[in-house]
Amino acid sequence: MQPSPPTNLCFNCMASNPGGECPHCGWFPGKPPESPLYLAPGTVLREQYMVGRVLGHGGFGITYLGWDLNLARKIAIKEYFPGGVGIRTTGNPNVFAYSPTLRADYDWGLERYLDEARVIARFENHPNIVWVLNYFPANGTAYIILEYLDGVTFEKFIERAGGRVDWDMALRVLTPVMDALKEVHRAGLLHRDISPDNIYLLRSGQVKVIDFGAARYSLGQHSKNLSVILKPGFAPPEQYQTRGNQGPWTDIYATACTLYRAVTGQIPPAAPDRMARAEVVPPSRLGIPIPAAAEQALFRALALEPEHRFQEMEQFQRALRGEASAAPPPAPAPQPGPQPAPPPAPQPGPQPAPPPPDNVAPVPPPPVPPPKPGLPKWLLAAAAAVGVLVAIAVVIPKPEPVPAPVPVPRPVDPDPPRQPDPKPPDPKPPDPDPDPRPPDPKPVKPLARIVVFEFSPDRVQRGEMTELRWMVENATRVTIDGRTMNPSGRIALKPERNISARLVAESPGGVVDRNAVVSVVERTPPAPVRSNVEIVAFTATPAQVAAGNPVVLSWSIRGAVSASIAPEVGPLRSLAGGVSVRPQASTRYVLEARGPGEGEVVTRYADVVVIAAVNPPSRPEPVSRGWEVYHHHGFMIPNLVINWAQLRDSALTGSNRDLCYGVLSIQGDRLVFQSRTSNDGFDVPLSGIEKVEMNRTRIGGQESFHVKVRKGKNYNFVPRQSASAVVAAINARL
């Protein structure tokens, strides 16, 4: 039976709320979602996971606060929702591709999203990696159920500490992160998105790595419609390249950037800017105390070339502690090659010119070309205000050195013979029979075409979102404000001032360019309307009901000549009173009070949330204890050493039909097993249980126990928690 959503929970904080404004967080029931793209609070997934408020929305998905209806605890729910590719209509929980042409990319990303869940689930018992509790497809998209983390990100911790922390504190936080990454690397995997935002500090003092970026990166590499999402200042050069050489050294670079950000308060320059000679200032030069060996190790990990960094995280950790040298490995010795041919015999050449007089200044060397500009500052600043990362796909080819031309000496005749004065050529007689056919046209070289380059919209109020879009055809190179970009793409940003961008497209047929401008205007506050009309109160009691149950709308108005409530109610007979309504669906009731003056109207609304009808329980006792378990329908399975998550996945995916996954709980004076993957289960009084004992033989390499029902079957279980603790808890009630 599907658990009914509780009626006394605040969807904003998941604390108990009897009705009305939440006494814990101030949230009011019935408040609509901040965006039509979000699931409505109270939505239940897989008959178990209830959706609350939105915790975050990035370019790849949406994260919600959630509530596990079976285990009565907070969770986090991540929803696959790639920006610009997926879309949801208001009131519809289903997500679908924005257009038929994007369907293949959407489906490909959906599979990668579930792959990422499987990856993180492999580290379920690691103390420093966020735990995956479940994952499944639904509503045309996919969801990952994660443990709820009560704490703050490392970035927020740094901000609260005044913008930076000392070296010892930074190392205490990053050490468990590096330990977790070593396990990830041993499994042949990468995180690809280490930054202070993806490190969580729990109130208990535990440190957790969250938000693996492997799926997002592979998705961006797969399709031009899904740009690679990188964090400037933390992503190494190889992540900007289409086929960059990535490995543990990629996460090592990002970890070093995170350390640098923590101790200096500054984010290192983005990798493309560093390749254009932007400097990373050592912490010691900024007056920050740091051991010399640690600083040397930090800068080796920040090397732009992957081969110059540490190749394993353990090497980086030892160097930070001063237990190993941080010097880069020596360059390989040159291999012997063929001997050069003997030089040719010297030829007579020109005599050297006399030295210049002392008062003639030597010719200065040619000026050094200025460094190539990095990503435009306006773009980084505006994009940082969005609250999500700039989605950019930049390919930075490493130029090959071009050898300078070597002058070839030529013999000079000291007395060259004098040439006679040239005679003018004889005039050519006209052609008596000219060819009337025009000459063959020369082949036309293709010219680049800028299909679109614009800000959309091109006029916004300060703080509003706009998007820079571009698409170019037949170009060999595309730049925006001097920075090489892909032939097509888009960047979301919130500009604080007017912005002008210039796109240049190079091609064999020439160069074309175009400018795009977005105008930013100040928000114009609405003119205050003076009115003697006042709605003193307008409430709906209760604010959450089952469909068809009564709700009392109460109001009190001053100074109005007429008033009405929509929908259902209509014109009101008095300026104070109440009326009963029976909504069948969640409804916003709007009270409109009109004064004697023209346009003198005041409105207020009251929301009523309609939830699924709550069936009265057959027993008044609430669920007191519950445990996640899997149950094997036979006696045992081969004693393979695998983890609990793999056993659970076998039950969820149906790959092992002898397994089922569910919840074993004590409900009042009864012991109940509810399977989520089959019809197997039982619901018997505690007095009908003959015994509950530990099994001598492990099941799937895990501790197990069995429940013997009087005049019934013997059930074998493997719990997610300690088997001995579950047995003790049940026996304490027998």
XYZ file of C-alpha atoms in Angstrom:
734
model
C 0.000 0.000 0.000
C 1.331 3.462 -0.932
C 2.222 5.556 2.128
C 0.098 8.701 2.379
C 1.974 12.036 2.378
C 1.950 13.500 5.891
C -0.282 16.526 6.363
C 1.780 18.099 9.128
C 5.122 18.643 7.381
C 6.537 21.938 6.143
C 7.746 21.412 2.567
C 10.417 24.066 3.118
C 12.217 22.545 6.129
C 10.436 19.167 6.633
C 9.746 20.050 10.270
C 6.369 19.471 11.925
C 3.835 22.181 11.074
C 0.212 21.882 12.248
C -0.943 24.432 9.642
C -0.471 28.022 8.526
C 2.942 29.714 8.637
C 5.751 27.349 9.674
C 6.997 28.227 13.186
C 10.477 26.920 12.292
C 11.262 28.650 8.975
C 8.366 31.044 8.289
C 7.258 29.254 5.095
C 3.560 29.485 4.248
C 1.719 26.413 2.889
C 0.495 26.641 -0.664
C 3.307 28.905 -1.844
C 3.766 28.145 -5.569
C 7.122 26.904 -6.924
C 9.645 29.617 -7.788
C 9.736 28.386 -11.395
C 7.319 26.418 -13.584
C 10.257 24.117 -14.309
C 10.237 22.790 -10.726
C 8.187 19.909 -9.358
C 5.329 21.020 -7.141
C 6.022 20.579 -3.389
C 4.276 17.469 -2.149
C 4.896 15.432 -5.315
C 5.594 11.790 -4.394
C 8.071 9.714 -6.440
C 8.030 5.914 -6.485
C 5.381 5.931 -3.735
C 8.128 6.711 -1.219
C 9.979 9.997 -1.793
C 8.154 13.296 -1.276
C 9.492 16.432 -2.959
C 9.992 19.659 -0.971
C 11.636 22.975 -1.806
C 14.420 23.468 -4.343
C 17.933 23.392 -2.864
C 19.761 24.246 -6.090
C 19.385 24.437 -9.872
C 22.440 24.017 -12.100
C 22.968 23.555 -15.793
C 22.516 19.788 -15.531
C 19.733 19.252 -13.021
C 17.609 20.343 -10.065
C 18.147 19.322 -6.432
C 15.206 19.214 -4.012
C 14.853 18.730 -0.285
C 12.906 15.501 0.183
C 11.273 13.229 2.745
C 11.402 9.432 2.835
C 7.841 8.381 3.679
C 8.919 4.883 4.717
C 11.846 5.778 6.946
C 10.564 9.211 8.066
C 13.791 11.102 7.404
C 15.148 13.942 5.275
C 16.776 13.151 1.935
C 18.060 15.037 -1.096
C 16.504 14.382 -4.528
C 18.462 15.155 -7.705
C 16.478 15.400 -10.941
C 18.010 15.144 -14.441
C 17.101 18.414 -16.161
C 19.743 19.590 -18.695
C 19.386 23.304 -19.375
C 18.386 24.212 -22.914
C 17.649 20.584 -23.777
C 14.955 19.476 -21.313
C 11.662 21.274 -20.666
C 8.617 20.878 -18.404
C 5.229 22.547 -18.747
C 3.411 24.094 -15.793
C 1.587 21.531 -13.690
C 3.055 18.570 -15.577
C 5.717 16.515 -13.745
C 7.013 14.966 -16.989
C 10.244 16.208 -18.559
C 10.857 15.889 -22.292
C 13.331 17.061 -24.940
C 12.949 20.687 -26.013
C 12.608 19.637 -29.662
C 12.655 16.375 -31.675
C 16.176 17.191 -32.897
C 17.425 17.191 -29.279
C 15.777 13.894 -28.319
C 18.859 11.762 -28.993
C 21.064 14.091 -26.914
C 18.505 14.148 -24.092
C 18.262 10.341 -23.981
C 22.043 9.933 -24.186
C 22.500 12.296 -21.253
C 19.790 10.473 -19.300
C 21.762 7.222 -19.519
C 24.962 8.988 -18.441
C 23.081 10.478 -15.482
C 22.068 7.024 -14.268
C 25.626 5.822 -14.912
C 26.865 8.533 -12.545
C 24.445 7.301 -9.886
C 25.821 3.773 -10.261
C 29.347 5.166 -9.933
C 28.655 7.021 -6.685
C 26.698 4.048 -5.308
C 29.912 2.004 -5.473
C 31.302 4.190 -2.685
C 28.194 4.007 -0.500
C 30.059 3.093 2.662
C 32.882 5.612 2.209
C 32.755 8.175 5.036
C 33.818 11.072 2.800
C 31.631 10.529 -0.290
C 27.924 11.362 -0.334
C 25.783 8.215 -0.159
C 23.380 7.228 -2.922
C 20.266 5.645 -1.382
C 18.382 4.911 -4.614
C 18.118 5.900 -8.271
C 15.462 5.293 -10.882
C 13.858 6.667 -14.059
C 10.447 8.368 -13.762
C 8.465 11.202 -15.360
C 10.515 10.916 -18.546
C 13.675 11.796 -16.604
C 15.746 10.224 -13.789
C 16.174 10.781 -10.062
C 19.014 10.119 -7.616
C 18.082 9.812 -3.935
C 20.945 10.987 -1.727
C 21.526 11.216 1.985
C 20.623 14.642 3.344
C 23.710 16.589 4.440
C 23.223 18.999 7.334
C 25.965 21.591 7.050
C 27.532 24.067 4.614
C 29.774 23.955 1.571
C 33.458 24.663 2.019
C 32.973 27.830 -0.070
C 30.348 29.121 2.353
C 32.581 28.152 5.279
C 35.440 30.191 3.777
C 33.161 33.199 3.268
C 31.978 33.046 6.893
C 35.606 32.830 8.046
C 36.341 36.190 6.452
C 37.252 35.101 2.918
C 40.107 32.683 3.654
C 41.378 30.153 6.222
C 44.859 29.321 7.472
C 46.950 26.534 5.942
C 46.371 24.022 8.749
C 42.589 24.412 8.519
C 42.620 24.090 4.728
C 44.703 20.918 4.930
C 42.405 19.431 7.609
C 39.424 19.892 5.276
C 41.153 18.743 2.081
C 42.881 15.658 3.553
C 39.675 13.541 3.726
C 38.772 14.859 0.257
C 42.090 13.608 -1.103
C 41.586 10.277 0.682
C 38.188 9.928 -1.018
C 39.659 10.802 -4.418
C 42.311 8.112 -3.994
C 39.519 5.537 -3.704
C 37.781 7.001 -6.747
C 41.003 6.855 -8.773
C 41.735 3.278 -7.693
C 38.375 2.335 -9.195
C 39.479 3.827 -12.517
C 37.167 6.848 -12.169
C 37.530 10.625 -11.955
C 35.516 13.308 -10.170
C 36.224 16.102 -12.705
C 34.555 18.880 -10.674
C 36.449 19.379 -7.399
C 35.925 22.888 -6.005
C 34.920 24.458 -2.665
C 31.263 24.293 -3.796
C 31.432 20.492 -4.088
C 32.938 19.851 -0.647
C 30.432 19.686 2.206
C 31.245 20.256 5.876
C 28.707 18.566 8.138
C 27.784 19.842 11.586
C 29.245 16.615 12.966
C 32.673 17.620 11.616
C 32.603 15.075 8.788
C 33.702 16.143 5.280
C 31.890 14.821 2.196
C 32.633 15.070 -1.544
C 29.482 15.721 -3.573
C 28.346 16.308 -7.175
C 30.574 14.202 -9.421
C 31.024 15.951 -12.782
C 31.903 12.942 -14.953
C 28.455 12.642 -16.541
C 28.209 16.376 -17.274
C 31.628 16.414 -18.883
C 31.008 13.368 -21.073
C 27.644 14.806 -22.089
C 29.241 18.069 -23.182
C 31.852 16.174 -25.161
C 29.113 14.129 -26.855
C 26.985 16.974 -28.199
C 27.396 20.589 -29.228
C 23.877 21.195 -27.920
C 25.134 20.446 -24.385
C 28.115 22.626 -23.607
C 30.913 21.428 -21.341
C 30.284 22.923 -17.908
C 33.568 23.988 -16.349
C 34.461 26.104 -13.330
C 36.977 28.778 -14.437
C 39.889 28.759 -12.017
C 39.483 25.088 -11.044
C 39.394 23.200 -14.380
C 42.834 22.323 -15.847
C 43.729 22.941 -19.510
C 43.010 19.357 -20.603
C 39.335 19.798 -19.680
C 39.044 22.686 -22.121
C 40.346 20.515 -24.939
C 38.203 18.196 -27.022
C 40.547 15.253 -26.511
C 42.556 16.336 -23.506
C 44.626 13.736 -21.645
C 42.717 13.341 -18.367
C 43.582 11.224 -15.374
C 44.153 11.521 -11.603
C 46.289 14.581 -12.374
C 43.084 16.344 -13.521
C 41.548 16.053 -10.033
C 44.944 16.895 -8.484
C 44.966 20.244 -10.327
C 41.452 21.080 -9.125
C 42.346 20.056 -5.554
C 45.388 22.340 -5.637
C 43.203 25.199 -6.928
C 40.810 24.585 -4.035
C 43.686 24.716 -1.541
C 44.931 27.940 -3.130
C 41.443 29.488 -2.963
C 41.091 28.516 0.698
C 44.401 29.925 1.964
C 44.679 33.051 -0.243
C 41.045 34.018 -0.626
C 41.637 34.228 -4.379
C 40.562 31.911 -7.193
C 43.511 31.107 -9.483
C 43.297 32.530 -13.024
C 41.410 30.308 -15.458
C 43.592 27.825 -17.330
C 43.199 29.627 -20.713
C 44.312 32.889 -19.088
C 47.301 31.160 -17.474
C 48.284 29.821 -20.869
C 48.258 33.472 -21.976
C 50.771 34.220 -19.182
C 48.429 35.197 -16.350
C 50.342 34.744 -13.067
C 49.437 32.661 -10.032
C 50.954 34.576 -7.113
C 52.554 32.296 -4.476
C 50.854 32.539 -1.058
C 54.167 33.446 0.602
C 54.408 36.554 -1.594
C 50.971 37.557 -0.329
C 52.243 37.365 3.259
C 50.411 34.118 4.022
C 52.280 31.649 6.294
C 52.754 28.332 4.515
C 55.534 25.708 4.773
C 58.037 26.039 1.931
C 57.741 22.353 0.987
C 53.939 22.614 0.906
C 54.050 25.670 -1.334
C 56.428 23.907 -3.721
C 54.097 20.886 -3.813
C 51.098 23.160 -4.385
C 52.699 24.799 -7.418
C 53.802 21.511 -8.929
C 50.164 20.359 -8.690
C 49.160 23.617 -10.422
C 51.411 22.960 -13.428
C 49.639 23.556 -16.743
C 51.179 20.477 -18.389
C 49.703 17.231 -17.000
C 53.038 15.434 -17.177
C 54.615 18.036 -14.855
C 52.054 17.443 -12.075
C 51.906 14.636 -9.551
C 50.507 11.566 -11.258
C 48.884 10.104 -8.128
C 47.083 11.742 -5.202
C 49.255 9.887 -2.680
C 52.351 11.600 -4.139
C 50.666 14.995 -3.740
C 49.705 14.289 -0.116
C 53.196 13.149 0.840
C 54.747 16.222 -0.767
C 52.322 18.514 1.089
C 53.409 16.911 4.367
C 57.074 17.313 3.420
C 57.606 13.551 3.241
C 58.587 13.553 -0.452
C 60.206 15.920 -2.920
C 57.919 18.235 -4.857
C 60.446 18.772 -7.640
C 59.052 17.862 -11.073
C 60.432 14.685 -12.681
C 63.543 15.184 -14.833
C 63.051 15.505 -18.561
C 63.877 12.314 -20.508
C 67.402 12.118 -21.930
C 67.641 12.843 -25.663
C 67.781 9.742 -27.831
C 70.801 9.326 -30.126
C 69.988 10.196 -33.724
C 71.756 10.370 -37.093
C 74.841 12.521 -37.239
C 74.440 15.775 -39.147
C 76.088 16.033 -42.559
C 79.365 18.018 -42.737
C 78.858 21.703 -43.477
C 79.397 22.818 -47.090
C 82.572 24.550 -48.070
C 82.483 28.278 -47.322
C 81.524 30.478 -50.237
C 82.765 34.008 -50.781
C 80.319 36.458 -49.284
C 79.930 40.176 -48.792
C 82.435 42.077 -46.751
C 81.275 43.035 -43.259
C 79.992 46.575 -42.938
C 82.046 49.013 -40.847
C 80.933 49.377 -37.222
C 78.464 52.202 -36.573
C 79.713 55.376 -34.899
C 79.336 55.682 -31.138
C 76.503 58.219 -31.299
C 74.193 55.888 -33.281
C 71.782 53.961 -31.045
C 71.490 50.242 -31.743
C 68.314 49.072 -33.389
C 65.900 47.936 -30.636
C 64.632 44.355 -30.766
C 61.109 43.838 -32.077
C 58.458 44.376 -29.384
C 57.168 41.343 -27.549
C 53.568 40.734 -28.614
C 51.098 41.383 -25.774
C 49.651 38.305 -24.107
C 46.439 36.977 -25.607
C 43.474 38.241 -23.572
C 41.634 35.746 -21.449
C 37.911 35.236 -21.296
C 36.365 38.732 -21.290
C 36.086 40.157 -17.796
C 32.527 41.310 -18.437
C 31.570 37.739 -19.298
C 33.084 36.215 -16.169
C 31.597 38.896 -13.912
C 28.135 38.700 -15.430
C 28.078 34.923 -15.503
C 29.185 34.699 -11.887
C 26.049 36.621 -10.926
C 23.791 33.985 -12.435
C 24.314 31.562 -9.557
C 25.144 28.780 -12.012
C 28.312 28.173 -13.933
C 29.021 29.567 -17.378
C 28.555 26.793 -19.911
C 31.427 27.111 -22.375
C 32.957 24.694 -24.832
C 36.415 26.066 -25.622
C 39.038 24.209 -27.607
C 42.538 25.539 -27.027
C 44.986 24.032 -29.473
C 48.579 24.192 -28.378
C 50.460 25.979 -31.200
C 53.456 24.247 -32.659
C 56.629 26.393 -32.695
C 57.400 27.780 -36.139
C 61.145 27.899 -36.933
C 62.467 31.263 -38.037
C 63.674 31.421 -41.674
C 67.418 30.980 -42.016
C 69.074 33.397 -44.514
C 71.044 31.641 -47.254
C 74.365 33.397 -48.119
C 74.721 34.203 -51.787
C 77.972 35.113 -53.637
C 78.295 38.799 -54.476
C 80.044 40.082 -57.598
C 82.240 43.008 -56.498
C 81.826 44.679 -59.906
C 78.586 43.617 -61.525
C 78.269 44.381 -65.247
C 76.204 47.407 -66.181
C 72.898 46.606 -67.771
C 71.888 48.549 -70.888
C 68.934 50.868 -70.620
C 65.782 48.907 -71.301
C 63.982 49.729 -74.582
C 60.282 50.227 -74.507
C 58.426 47.220 -75.937
C 56.932 47.515 -79.377
C 53.237 48.129 -79.321
C 51.284 44.944 -79.903
C 48.951 45.106 -82.878
C 45.284 44.540 -82.060
C 43.960 41.021 -82.396
C 42.041 40.919 -85.665
C 39.809 38.081 -84.395
C 39.320 38.381 -80.641
C 37.742 35.461 -78.783
C 34.199 36.527 -77.847
C 34.024 34.020 -74.919
C 34.757 35.453 -71.476
C 37.672 33.919 -69.539
C 36.892 31.099 -67.095
C 35.959 32.472 -63.674
C 38.413 31.955 -60.833
C 37.270 29.546 -58.103
C 35.534 31.390 -55.255
C 36.857 30.631 -51.777
C 34.125 29.959 -49.202
C 33.328 32.874 -46.923
C 32.218 32.382 -43.327
C 28.584 33.141 -42.574
C 27.381 34.359 -39.196
C 23.939 32.804 -38.889
C 23.183 34.360 -35.519
C 25.061 36.430 -32.953
C 22.805 38.143 -30.450
C 21.807 38.701 -26.875
C 18.312 37.352 -26.238
C 16.659 39.407 -24.916
C 18.751 42.418 -25.848
C 17.186 44.656 -23.207
C 16.875 43.550 -19.570
C 16.470 45.040 -16.144
C 19.377 44.793 -13.755
C 19.498 41.277 -12.294
C 17.453 39.682 -15.075
C 18.731 36.829 -17.233
C 19.854 37.100 -20.855
C 21.671 34.695 -23.156
C 24.455 35.282 -25.682
C 23.898 32.964 -28.655
C 25.988 32.401 -31.748
C 26.169 30.099 -34.762
C 28.723 30.378 -37.570
C 29.111 28.345 -40.770
C 32.183 27.743 -43.008
C 34.601 29.297 -40.467
C 38.095 28.039 -39.745
C 38.271 30.056 -36.508
C 35.698 31.864 -34.372
C 36.561 34.349 -31.628
C 34.439 36.419 -29.265
C 36.287 39.427 -27.899
C 39.582 37.741 -28.815
C 38.933 34.341 -27.247
C 38.650 31.236 -29.451
C 35.209 29.634 -29.219
C 33.284 26.766 -30.808
C 31.370 27.538 -34.040
C 28.115 27.547 -32.049
C 27.128 27.903 -28.442
C 25.391 30.005 -25.832
C 26.202 31.569 -22.477
C 23.660 32.537 -19.809
C 24.421 35.629 -17.751
C 22.956 38.374 -15.572
C 24.613 41.615 -16.712
C 24.985 44.500 -14.307
C 25.718 47.044 -17.058
C 25.460 47.473 -20.818
C 27.579 44.911 -22.655
C 28.937 44.896 -26.200
C 30.530 41.758 -27.669
C 32.261 41.287 -31.022
C 32.405 38.005 -32.949
C 35.056 37.516 -35.653
C 34.842 34.558 -38.060
C 37.862 33.672 -40.211
C 37.598 31.612 -43.392
C 39.536 31.018 -46.644
C 37.343 33.624 -48.328
C 38.022 36.341 -45.780
C 36.993 37.620 -42.367
C 33.508 38.665 -41.271
C 32.465 40.134 -37.951
C 29.370 41.222 -36.066
C 28.616 43.039 -32.843
C 25.931 42.231 -30.272
C 24.730 44.579 -27.540
C 22.551 44.111 -24.487
C 21.144 47.143 -22.698
C 20.646 47.056 -18.931
C 18.075 49.351 -17.375
C 17.332 49.984 -13.741
C 14.264 48.399 -12.253
C 11.440 50.901 -12.118
C 9.494 50.550 -8.898
C 5.759 50.745 -9.389
C 4.212 54.049 -8.463
C 2.585 53.841 -5.055
C -1.188 53.757 -5.176
C -2.847 55.692 -2.417
C -5.924 53.892 -1.244
C -8.175 53.900 1.767
C -9.056 50.257 1.108
C -7.366 47.774 3.451
C -7.676 43.993 3.625
C -7.067 43.382 7.303
C -7.106 39.583 7.052
C -7.769 36.823 4.550
C -7.065 33.216 5.586
C -7.857 29.645 4.571
C -8.294 27.143 7.425
C -6.943 24.489 7.192
C -4.412 25.262 4.460
C -3.904 21.557 3.619
C -6.818 19.174 3.147
C -7.826 16.021 1.323
C -9.838 16.525 -1.853
C -13.462 17.488 -1.135
C -12.938 18.293 2.534
C -14.221 21.659 3.835
C -12.028 24.757 4.099
C -13.193 27.998 5.749
C -12.221 31.237 4.010
C -12.302 34.164 6.476
C -11.879 37.858 5.653
C -11.938 41.328 7.168
C -11.907 44.468 4.970
C -11.955 48.232 5.626
C -12.898 51.150 3.355
C -14.209 49.090 0.425
C -17.502 49.510 -1.380
C -17.518 45.972 -2.770
C -15.494 42.775 -2.630
C -15.395 39.317 -4.193
C -13.510 36.021 -3.920
C -12.556 33.919 -6.941
C -12.940 31.114 -7.779
C -16.202 29.543 -6.529
C -17.355 32.191 -4.040
C -18.135 35.356 -6.056
C -19.370 38.713 -4.636
C -19.364 39.076 -0.850
C -22.369 40.382 1.072
C -20.323 41.902 3.897
C -16.811 43.233 4.517
C -16.180 40.688 7.275
C -17.213 37.080 7.498
C -16.472 33.551 6.402
C -17.562 30.962 3.867
C -16.950 27.226 3.461
C -15.524 25.762 0.252
C -14.615 22.192 -0.759
C -11.691 22.319 -3.229
C -11.017 19.240 -5.358
C -7.501 20.398 -6.326
C -4.890 22.803 -4.978
C -6.409 26.276 -5.391
C -5.369 29.885 -4.944
C -8.320 31.971 -3.702
C -8.044 35.677 -4.580
C -9.862 38.326 -2.540
C -10.433 41.586 -4.454
C -11.640 44.690 -2.580
C -12.696 47.815 -4.553
C -12.782 51.361 -3.226
C -14.868 54.343 -4.335
C -12.128 55.796 -6.556
C -11.435 54.676 -10.122
C -8.806 51.909 -10.189
C -8.787 51.700 -6.382
C -8.430 47.924 -6.037
C -6.585 45.881 -3.395
C -6.044 42.108 -3.650
C -4.795 39.352 -1.394
C -4.686 35.602 -1.879
C -4.884 32.461 0.249
C -3.577 29.096 -0.968
C -5.101 25.708 -0.212
C -3.036 22.591 -0.943
C -5.056 19.473 -1.687
C -3.234 16.235 -0.912
C -4.149 12.613 -1.462
C -6.888 11.414 0.834
C -5.520 9.923 4.029
C -7.048 6.525 4.770
C -7.635 6.099 8.512
C -5.155 3.572 9.860
C -6.497 0.257 11.103
C -4.260 0.627 14.158
C -3.640 3.866 16.059
C 0.009 3.049 16.753
C 2.546 4.880 14.497
C 5.548 3.213 12.897
C 8.127 3.103 15.635
C 11.085 1.426 13.928
C 11.942 0.533 10.343
C 14.907 -0.896 8.476
C 15.831 -1.165 4.789
C 16.387 -4.828 3.947
C 16.592 -7.169 1.044
C 15.026 -10.604 1.306
C 16.084 -13.748 -0.519
C 13.201 -16.034 -1.414
C 15.321 -19.161 -0.948
C 17.631 -20.063 1.891
C 20.787 -18.295 0.701
C 22.728 -17.104 -2.295
C 26.376 -17.905 -3.082
C 28.659 -16.360 -0.518
C 30.081 -13.734 -2.868
C 31.678 -10.717 -1.207
C 29.719 -7.786 -2.650
C 28.378 -4.670 -0.995
C 24.839 -3.940 0.154
C 24.188 -1.495 -2.681
C 24.960 -4.158 -5.304
C 22.528 -6.556 -3.624
C 19.873 -3.862 -3.493
C 20.473 -2.985 -7.161
C 20.030 -6.653 -8.109
C 16.597 -6.516 -6.502
C 15.623 -3.128 -7.968
C 16.681 -3.948 -11.525
C 15.274 -7.499 -11.468
C 18.601 -9.015 -12.495
C 18.164 -11.560 -9.676
C 14.553 -12.659 -9.382
C 15.266 -14.473 -6.115
C 15.869 -11.112 -4.405
C 13.376 -8.474 -3.351
C 13.965 -5.114 -1.670
C 11.749 -3.501 0.955
C 11.264 -2.290 4.525
C 10.971 -4.395 7.696
C 9.287 -2.403 10.464
C 7.634 -2.636 13.860
C 4.208 -0.990 13.654
C 2.625 -0.887 17.065
C 2.340 -4.530 18.167
C 2.952 -6.004 14.713
C 6.010 -6.889 12.630
C 5.552 -5.944 8.964
C 7.674 -6.627 5.865
C 6.690 -4.611 2.768
C 8.494 -5.508 -0.462
C 9.012 -2.722 -3.031
C 9.876 -5.063 -5.891
C 7.539 -8.051 -5.490
C 4.342 -9.198 -3.826
C 6.238 -11.016 -1.096
C 5.772 -9.860 2.510
C 4.001 -10.422 5.814
C 2.097 -8.546 8.497
C 1.830 -10.559 11.743
C 1.422 -9.773 15.459
C 4.617 -9.800 17.488
C 3.101 -12.698 19.411
C 3.061 -14.672 16.142
C 6.855 -14.475 15.787
C 8.570 -17.630 16.988
C 12.138 -16.310 16.941
C 14.490 -13.746 15.390
C 18.135 -14.877 15.228
C 21.420 -14.156 13.457
C 22.372 -16.546 10.632
C 25.634 -18.412 10.994
C 26.192 -18.119 7.220
C 26.584 -14.759 5.498
C 24.345 -13.947 2.541
C 26.118 -12.264 -0.349
C 29.087 -11.692 1.937
C 26.929 -9.667 4.358
C 25.715 -10.368 7.908
C 22.136 -11.677 7.874
C 19.367 -12.849 10.180
C 16.118 -14.770 9.895
C 12.579 -14.280 11.181
C 10.596 -17.471 11.943
C 6.817 -16.926 11.842
C 4.750 -19.375 13.918
C 2.915 -21.717 11.552
C 4.570 -19.899 8.681
C 7.734 -19.417 6.675
C 11.278 -18.608 7.669
C 12.437 -15.273 6.178
C 16.128 -14.457 5.599
C 17.101 -10.764 5.559
C 20.219 -8.650 4.961
C 19.697 -5.155 6.451
C 21.373 -1.927 5.406
C 22.131 -1.303 9.088
C 23.894 -3.662 11.509
C 22.153 -7.044 11.482
C 22.847 -7.637 15.173
C 21.339 -4.238 16.072
C 18.150 -5.019 14.130
C 17.835 -8.439 15.811
C 18.294 -6.852 19.239
C 15.675 -4.170 18.515
C 13.043 -6.713 17.417
C 13.738 -9.124 20.271
C 13.343 -6.272 22.728
C 9.696 -6.041 21.652
C 8.957 -9.784 21.613
